[in-house]
Short mmCIF file of C-alpha atoms and ligand atoms in Angstrom, two decimals:
data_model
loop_
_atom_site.label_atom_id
_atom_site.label_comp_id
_atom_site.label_asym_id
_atom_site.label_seq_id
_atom_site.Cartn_x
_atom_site.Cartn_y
_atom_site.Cartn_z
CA UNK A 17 48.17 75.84 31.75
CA UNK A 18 52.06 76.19 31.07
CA UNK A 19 52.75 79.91 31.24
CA UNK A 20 53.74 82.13 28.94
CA UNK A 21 56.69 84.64 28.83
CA UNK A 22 58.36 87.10 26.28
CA UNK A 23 62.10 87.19 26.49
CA UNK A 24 63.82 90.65 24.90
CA UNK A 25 66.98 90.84 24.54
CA UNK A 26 68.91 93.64 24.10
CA UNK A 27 72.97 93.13 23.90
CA UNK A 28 75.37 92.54 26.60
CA UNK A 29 77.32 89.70 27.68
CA UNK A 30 75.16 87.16 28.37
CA UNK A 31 74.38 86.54 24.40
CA UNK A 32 77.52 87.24 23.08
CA UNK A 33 79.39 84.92 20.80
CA UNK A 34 83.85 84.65 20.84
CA UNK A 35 85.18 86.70 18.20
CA UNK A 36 88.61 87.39 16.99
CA UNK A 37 87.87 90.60 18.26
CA UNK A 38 86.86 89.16 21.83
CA UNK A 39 82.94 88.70 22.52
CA UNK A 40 80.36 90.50 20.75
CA UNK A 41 76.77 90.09 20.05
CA UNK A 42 75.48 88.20 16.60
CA UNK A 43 72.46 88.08 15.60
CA UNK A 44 70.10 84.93 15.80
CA UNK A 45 72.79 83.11 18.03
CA UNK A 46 71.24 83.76 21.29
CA UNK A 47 68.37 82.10 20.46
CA UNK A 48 69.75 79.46 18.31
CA UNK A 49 71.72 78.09 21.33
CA UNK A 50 68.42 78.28 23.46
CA UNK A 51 66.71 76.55 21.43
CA UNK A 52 70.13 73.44 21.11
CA UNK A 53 69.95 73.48 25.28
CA UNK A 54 67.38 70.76 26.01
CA UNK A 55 67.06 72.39 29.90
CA UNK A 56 64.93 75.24 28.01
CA UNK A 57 62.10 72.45 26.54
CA UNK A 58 62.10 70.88 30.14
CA UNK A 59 58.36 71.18 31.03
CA UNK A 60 59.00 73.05 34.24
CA UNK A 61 60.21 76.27 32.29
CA UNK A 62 57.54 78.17 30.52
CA UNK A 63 57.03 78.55 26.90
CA UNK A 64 59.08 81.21 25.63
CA UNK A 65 59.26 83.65 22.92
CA UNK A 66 62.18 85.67 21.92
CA UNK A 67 62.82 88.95 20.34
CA UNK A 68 66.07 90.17 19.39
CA UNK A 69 66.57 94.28 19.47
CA UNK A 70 68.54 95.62 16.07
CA UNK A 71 70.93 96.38 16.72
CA UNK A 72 72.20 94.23 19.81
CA UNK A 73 73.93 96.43 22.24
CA UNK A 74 76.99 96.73 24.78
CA UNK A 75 74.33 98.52 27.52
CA UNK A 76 77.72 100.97 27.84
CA UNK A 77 75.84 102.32 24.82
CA UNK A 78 71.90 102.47 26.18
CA UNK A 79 70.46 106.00 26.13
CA UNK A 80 67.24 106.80 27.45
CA UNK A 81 65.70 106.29 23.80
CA UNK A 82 66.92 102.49 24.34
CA UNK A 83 64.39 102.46 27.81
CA UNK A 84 61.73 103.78 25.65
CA UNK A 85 62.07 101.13 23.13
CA UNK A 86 61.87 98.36 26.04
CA UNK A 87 59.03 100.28 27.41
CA UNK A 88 56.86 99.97 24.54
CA UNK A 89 57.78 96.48 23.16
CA UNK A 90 56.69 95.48 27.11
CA UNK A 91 53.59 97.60 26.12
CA UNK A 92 52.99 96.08 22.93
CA UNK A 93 52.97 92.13 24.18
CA UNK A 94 51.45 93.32 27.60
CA UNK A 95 48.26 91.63 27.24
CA UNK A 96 49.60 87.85 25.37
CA UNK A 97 52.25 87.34 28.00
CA UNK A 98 52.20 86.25 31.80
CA UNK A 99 55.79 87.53 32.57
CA UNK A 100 58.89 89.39 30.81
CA UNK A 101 62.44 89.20 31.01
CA UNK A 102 64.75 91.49 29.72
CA UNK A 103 68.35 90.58 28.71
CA UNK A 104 70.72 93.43 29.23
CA UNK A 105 74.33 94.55 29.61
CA UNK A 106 75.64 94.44 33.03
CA UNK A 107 77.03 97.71 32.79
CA UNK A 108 73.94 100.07 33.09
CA UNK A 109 71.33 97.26 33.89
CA UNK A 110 71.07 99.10 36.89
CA UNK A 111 69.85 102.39 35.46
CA UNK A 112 67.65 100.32 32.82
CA UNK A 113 66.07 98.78 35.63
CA UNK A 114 65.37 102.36 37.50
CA UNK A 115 63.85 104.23 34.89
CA UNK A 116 61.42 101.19 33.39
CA UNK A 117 59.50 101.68 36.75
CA UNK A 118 58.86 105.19 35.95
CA UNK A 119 57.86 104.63 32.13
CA UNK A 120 55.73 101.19 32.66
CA UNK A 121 52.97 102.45 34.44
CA UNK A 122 50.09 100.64 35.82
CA UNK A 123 52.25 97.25 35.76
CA UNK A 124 50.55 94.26 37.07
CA UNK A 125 53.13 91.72 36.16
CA UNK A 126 56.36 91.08 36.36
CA UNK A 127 59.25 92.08 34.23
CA UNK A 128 63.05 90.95 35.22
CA UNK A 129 65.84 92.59 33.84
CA UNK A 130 69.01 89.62 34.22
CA UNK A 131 72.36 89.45 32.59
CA UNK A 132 75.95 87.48 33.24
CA UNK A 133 78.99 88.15 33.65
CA UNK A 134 80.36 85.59 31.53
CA UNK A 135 78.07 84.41 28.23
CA UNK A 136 75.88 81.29 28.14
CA UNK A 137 77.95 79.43 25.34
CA UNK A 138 80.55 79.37 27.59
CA UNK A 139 81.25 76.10 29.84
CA UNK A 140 81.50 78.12 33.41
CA UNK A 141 78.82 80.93 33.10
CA UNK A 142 76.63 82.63 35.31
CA UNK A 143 74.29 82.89 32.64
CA UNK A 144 72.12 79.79 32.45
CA UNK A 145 71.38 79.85 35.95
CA UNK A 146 70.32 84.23 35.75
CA UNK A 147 68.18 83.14 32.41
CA UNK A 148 66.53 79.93 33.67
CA UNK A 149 65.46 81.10 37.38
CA UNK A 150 64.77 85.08 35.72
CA UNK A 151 62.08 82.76 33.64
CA UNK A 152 60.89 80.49 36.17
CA UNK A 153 60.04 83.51 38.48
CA UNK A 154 58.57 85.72 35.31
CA UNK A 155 56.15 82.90 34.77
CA UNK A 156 55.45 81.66 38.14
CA UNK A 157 55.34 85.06 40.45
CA UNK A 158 52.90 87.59 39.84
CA UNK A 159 55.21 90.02 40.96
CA UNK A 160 53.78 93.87 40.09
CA UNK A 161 57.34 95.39 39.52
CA UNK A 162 60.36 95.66 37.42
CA UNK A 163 63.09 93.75 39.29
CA UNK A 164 66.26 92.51 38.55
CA UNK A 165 67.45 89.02 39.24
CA UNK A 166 71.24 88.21 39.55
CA UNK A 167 73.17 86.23 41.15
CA UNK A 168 70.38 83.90 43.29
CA UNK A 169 69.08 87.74 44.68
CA UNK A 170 65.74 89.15 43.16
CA UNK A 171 65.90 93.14 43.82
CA UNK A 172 64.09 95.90 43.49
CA UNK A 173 64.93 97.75 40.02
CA UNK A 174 65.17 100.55 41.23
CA UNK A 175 66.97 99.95 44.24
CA UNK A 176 69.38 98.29 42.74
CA UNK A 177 73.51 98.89 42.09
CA UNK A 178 76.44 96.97 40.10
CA UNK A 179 78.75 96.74 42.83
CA UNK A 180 81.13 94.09 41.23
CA UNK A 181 82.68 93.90 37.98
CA UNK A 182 83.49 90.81 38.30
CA UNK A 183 82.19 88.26 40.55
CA UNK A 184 78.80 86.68 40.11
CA UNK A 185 77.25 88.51 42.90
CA UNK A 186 77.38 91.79 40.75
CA UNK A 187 74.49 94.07 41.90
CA UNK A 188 72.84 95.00 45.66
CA UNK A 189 70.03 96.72 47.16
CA UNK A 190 71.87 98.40 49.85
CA UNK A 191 68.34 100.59 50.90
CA UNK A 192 65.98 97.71 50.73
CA UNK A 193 65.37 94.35 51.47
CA UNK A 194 65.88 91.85 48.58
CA UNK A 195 62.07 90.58 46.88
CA UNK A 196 63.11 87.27 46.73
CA UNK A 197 66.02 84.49 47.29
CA UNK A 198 66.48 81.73 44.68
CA UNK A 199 68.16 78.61 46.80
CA UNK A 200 67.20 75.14 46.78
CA UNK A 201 63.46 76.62 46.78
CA UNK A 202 62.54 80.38 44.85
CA UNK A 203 61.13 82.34 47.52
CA UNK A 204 59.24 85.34 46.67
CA UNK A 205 59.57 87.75 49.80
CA UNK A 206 55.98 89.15 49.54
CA UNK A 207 55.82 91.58 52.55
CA UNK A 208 58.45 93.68 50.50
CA UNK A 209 56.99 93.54 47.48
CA UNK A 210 54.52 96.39 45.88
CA UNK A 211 50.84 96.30 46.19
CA UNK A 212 49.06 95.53 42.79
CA UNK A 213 47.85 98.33 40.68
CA UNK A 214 44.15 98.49 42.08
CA UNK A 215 42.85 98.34 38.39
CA UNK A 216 44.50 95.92 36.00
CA UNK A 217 44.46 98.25 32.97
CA UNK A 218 46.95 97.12 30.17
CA UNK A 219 50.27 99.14 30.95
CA UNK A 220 50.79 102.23 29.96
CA UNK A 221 53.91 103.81 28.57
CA UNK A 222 55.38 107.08 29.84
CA UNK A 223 58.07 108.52 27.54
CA UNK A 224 61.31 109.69 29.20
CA UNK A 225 62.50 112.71 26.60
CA UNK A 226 64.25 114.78 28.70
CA UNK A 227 67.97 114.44 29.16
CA UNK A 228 69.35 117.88 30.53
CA UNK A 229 70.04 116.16 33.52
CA UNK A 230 73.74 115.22 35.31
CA UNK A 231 75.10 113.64 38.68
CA UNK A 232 77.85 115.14 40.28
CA UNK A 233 80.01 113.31 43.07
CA UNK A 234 81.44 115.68 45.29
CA UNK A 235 84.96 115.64 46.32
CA UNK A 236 87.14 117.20 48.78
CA UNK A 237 88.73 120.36 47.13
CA UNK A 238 86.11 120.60 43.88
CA UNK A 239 86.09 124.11 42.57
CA UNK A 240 83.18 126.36 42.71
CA UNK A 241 84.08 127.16 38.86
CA UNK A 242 83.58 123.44 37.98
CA UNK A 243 80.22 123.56 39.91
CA UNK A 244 79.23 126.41 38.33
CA UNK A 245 79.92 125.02 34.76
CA UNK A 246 77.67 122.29 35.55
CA UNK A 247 74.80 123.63 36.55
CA UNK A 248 74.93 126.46 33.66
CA UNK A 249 72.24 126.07 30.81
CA UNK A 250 70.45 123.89 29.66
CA UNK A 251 70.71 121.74 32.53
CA UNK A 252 66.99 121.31 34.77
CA UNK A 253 68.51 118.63 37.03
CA UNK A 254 71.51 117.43 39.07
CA UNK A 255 72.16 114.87 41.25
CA UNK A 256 74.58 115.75 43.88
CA UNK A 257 76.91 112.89 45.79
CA UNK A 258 77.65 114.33 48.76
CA UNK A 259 79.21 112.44 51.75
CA UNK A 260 77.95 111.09 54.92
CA UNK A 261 74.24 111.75 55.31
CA UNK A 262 74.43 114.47 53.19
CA UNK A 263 76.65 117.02 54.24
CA UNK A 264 79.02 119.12 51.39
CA UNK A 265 81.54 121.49 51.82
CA UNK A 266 79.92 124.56 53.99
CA UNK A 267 82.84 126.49 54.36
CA UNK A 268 83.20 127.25 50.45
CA UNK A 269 81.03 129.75 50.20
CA UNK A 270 81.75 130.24 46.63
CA UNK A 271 80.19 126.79 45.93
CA UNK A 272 77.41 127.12 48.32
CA UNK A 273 76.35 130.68 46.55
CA UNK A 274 76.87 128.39 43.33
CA UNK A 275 74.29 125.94 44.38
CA UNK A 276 72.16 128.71 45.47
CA UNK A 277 71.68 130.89 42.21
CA UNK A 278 71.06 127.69 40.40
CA UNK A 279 68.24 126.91 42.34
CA UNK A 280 67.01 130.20 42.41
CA UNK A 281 66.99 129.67 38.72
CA UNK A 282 64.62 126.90 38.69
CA UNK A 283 67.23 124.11 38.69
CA UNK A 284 66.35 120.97 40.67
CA UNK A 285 69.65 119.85 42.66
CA UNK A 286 68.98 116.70 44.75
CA UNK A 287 70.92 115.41 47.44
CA UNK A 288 71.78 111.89 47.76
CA UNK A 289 74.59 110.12 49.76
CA UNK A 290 77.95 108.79 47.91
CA UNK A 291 77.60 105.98 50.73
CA UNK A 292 75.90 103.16 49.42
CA UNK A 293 73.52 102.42 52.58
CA UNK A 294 72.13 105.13 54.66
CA UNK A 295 69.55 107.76 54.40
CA UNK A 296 70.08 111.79 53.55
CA UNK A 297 69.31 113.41 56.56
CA UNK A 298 70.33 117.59 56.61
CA UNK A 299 69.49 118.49 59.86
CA UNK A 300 71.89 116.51 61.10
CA UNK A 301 75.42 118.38 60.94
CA UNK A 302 76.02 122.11 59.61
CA UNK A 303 77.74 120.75 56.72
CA UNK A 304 73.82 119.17 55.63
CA UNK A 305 72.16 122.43 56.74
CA UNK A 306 74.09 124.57 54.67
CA UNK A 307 72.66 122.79 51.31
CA UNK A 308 69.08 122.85 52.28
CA UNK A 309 69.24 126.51 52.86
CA UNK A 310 71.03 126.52 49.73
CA UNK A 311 67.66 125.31 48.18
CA UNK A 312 69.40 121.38 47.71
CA UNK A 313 66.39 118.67 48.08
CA UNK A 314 66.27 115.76 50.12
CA UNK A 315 66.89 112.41 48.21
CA UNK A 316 66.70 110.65 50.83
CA UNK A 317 67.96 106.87 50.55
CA UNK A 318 67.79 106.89 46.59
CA UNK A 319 70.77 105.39 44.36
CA UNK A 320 72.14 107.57 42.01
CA UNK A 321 71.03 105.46 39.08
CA UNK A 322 67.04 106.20 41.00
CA UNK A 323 67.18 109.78 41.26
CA UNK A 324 69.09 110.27 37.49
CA UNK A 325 66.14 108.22 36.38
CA UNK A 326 63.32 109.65 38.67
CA UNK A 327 64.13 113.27 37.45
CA UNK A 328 64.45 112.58 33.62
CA UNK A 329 60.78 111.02 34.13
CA UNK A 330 59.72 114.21 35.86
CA UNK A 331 60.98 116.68 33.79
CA UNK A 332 59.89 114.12 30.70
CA UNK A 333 56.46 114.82 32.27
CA UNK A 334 56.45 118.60 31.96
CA UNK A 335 56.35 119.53 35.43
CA UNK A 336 57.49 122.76 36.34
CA UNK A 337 60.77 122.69 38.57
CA UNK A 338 58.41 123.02 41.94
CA UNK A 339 56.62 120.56 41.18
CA UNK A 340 59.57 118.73 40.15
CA UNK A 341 60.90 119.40 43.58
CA UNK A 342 58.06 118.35 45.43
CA UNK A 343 57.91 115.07 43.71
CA UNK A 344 61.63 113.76 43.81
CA UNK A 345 61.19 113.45 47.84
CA UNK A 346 57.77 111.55 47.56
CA UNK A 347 57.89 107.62 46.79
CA UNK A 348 56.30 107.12 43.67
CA UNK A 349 57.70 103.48 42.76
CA UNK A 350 59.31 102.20 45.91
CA UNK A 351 62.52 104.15 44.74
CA UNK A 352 62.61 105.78 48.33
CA UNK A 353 62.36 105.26 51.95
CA UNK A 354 60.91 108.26 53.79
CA UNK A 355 60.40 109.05 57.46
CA UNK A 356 58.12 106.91 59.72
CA UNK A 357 56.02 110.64 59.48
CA UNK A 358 55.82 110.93 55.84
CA UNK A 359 55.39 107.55 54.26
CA UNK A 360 52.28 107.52 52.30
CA UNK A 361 52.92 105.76 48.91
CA UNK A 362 51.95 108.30 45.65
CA UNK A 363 51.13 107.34 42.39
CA UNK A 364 52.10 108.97 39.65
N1 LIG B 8 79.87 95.57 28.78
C1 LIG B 8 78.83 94.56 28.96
C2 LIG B 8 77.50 95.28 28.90
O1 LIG B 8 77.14 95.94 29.83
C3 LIG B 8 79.03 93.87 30.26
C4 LIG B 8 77.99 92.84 30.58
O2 LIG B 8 77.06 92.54 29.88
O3 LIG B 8 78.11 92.25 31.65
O4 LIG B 8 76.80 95.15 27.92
#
């Protein structure tokens, strides 16, 4: 039976239409040109429906209210679809794509966030080739996760990073292996893909409400002061760039005893690397030590965009800041790769 997949799209490039203004998204015309491109009734690609979000954003402009609006229109066609994709800015795709793991949960099948760099009613475009393989692997691949497919690479959501602004190669997974490879043949990596959700309930939405939370990349000569502004009320949450495999300025004790009343306050600081590949490892150099005795937590190999999204979710989930703590460094989505000694998978 030909499959069956629900397309949303939410702004960004790849639907936009020229302007006199330069490109912007309209209404309707994403899926009136679809529906004019005969390679979209070809009877290898699935049936499709398409749903339009009002208003049609630049994803400079998603907020975490925009994920929960995704979340539950996923939710709400769960059951009459075989696979998803979701259209989306280039800009924060990434983050969209880390925090949708978090809120869908339960998911059995697959959704794939894709974008372009340049729009589909253009001649040259990235576009029709993200859209039509995005499709072709929501409908044939039962894949359990969010992912995001760009660029021939399918990746891990929340793994994933915009690394280029402007070739077609835009995002990596600089922590973990890609899921899949679309060349002359789509190949679905399975050995690095998530197990399947042991019961196959419909999905379930988790809200993410909670917002009081920043990242802060350190850099050489940052002010205590500054520190200290950031991490006064009402924030529950920071994630904290340092350099290396975690190490931070130990010889400014002013911003060390900084970090440490604000944990000893209840807020969560987590520490993951400003280096794109690597793992956050504190025991390693004095510089490290100093912010785990400062109370900082290990985020081990988790992108920014991860952790930002990992500790909304927690704190959206009303844990108190230990258990917040205890739950950043366990791998509740595949967001995280932990020590040979620790690696048991949690659900949550
Ligand atoms: N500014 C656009 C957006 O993120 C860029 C893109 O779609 O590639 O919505």
């Amino acid at each position: 039976m030909r499959k069956s997949i629900y397309v949303a799209y939410t702004g960004g490039t790849i639907g936009m239409a020229k302007s006199s203004d330069g490109y912007k998204p309209v209404t309707g015309y994403l899926e009136q040109l679809m529906a004019s491109m005969p390679e979209f009734k070809n009877s290898i690609m699935p049936r499709y429906e398409i749903h339009e979000y009002e208003p049609l954003i630049d994803s400079s402009n998603m907020s975490p209210k925009w994920w929960l609006h995704i979340a539950r229109d996923i939710a709400a066609n769960y059951a009459a679809f075989d696979g998803f994709v979701v259209l989306h800015g280039t800009d924060t795709m990434a983050y969209t794509a880390s925090a949708l793991p978090f809120m869908l949960q339960g998911l059995a099948k697959p959704v794939i966030l894709t974008g372009s760099q340049i729009p589909l009613c253009e001649l040259r475009s990235d576009a029709r080739e993200n859209l039509i393989t995005a499709m072709l692997i929501a409908a044939r691949f039962a894949i359990p996760e969010v992912c995001l497919f760009f660029g021939n690479r399918l990746l891990r959501g929340n793994r994933s990073v915009k690394v280029n602004a402007i070739g077609f190669n835009a995002f990596s997974s600089p922590n973990y292996p890609d899921l899949g490879t679309a060349g002359i043949n789509i190949d679905i990596h399975w050995k690095n893909v998530l197990p399947a959700p042991e019961q196959k309930h419909d999905v379930q939405v988790k809200a993410i409400t909670e917002s009081r939370v920043a990242a802060l990349r350190l850099f050489p000569g940052m002010a205590a002061q500054v520190v200290e502004n950031i991490l006064s009320d009402p924030i529950k949450g920071l994630v904290l760039e340092t350099y290396g495999v975690g190490n931070g300025p130990s010889n400014n004790k002013d911003l060390i005893y900084v970090l440490e009343q604000a944990v000893k306050r209840g807020v969560v600081v987590i520490n993951c690397s400003q280096c794109l590949q690597g793992i956050v490892d504190m025991d390693s150099y004095a510089t490290g030590s100093a912010l785990a005795r400062a109370g900082v937590i290990n985020g081990y190999d988790m992108t920014t965009e991860a952790a930002l999204a990992k500790t909304f979710y927690l704190f959206s989930r009303n844990f108190d800041g230990e258990q917040v703590k205890r739950k950043i460094s366990e791998n509740l989505r595949g967001e995280l790769t932990l020590p040979v000694t620790d690696s048991k998978f949690h659900t949550l």
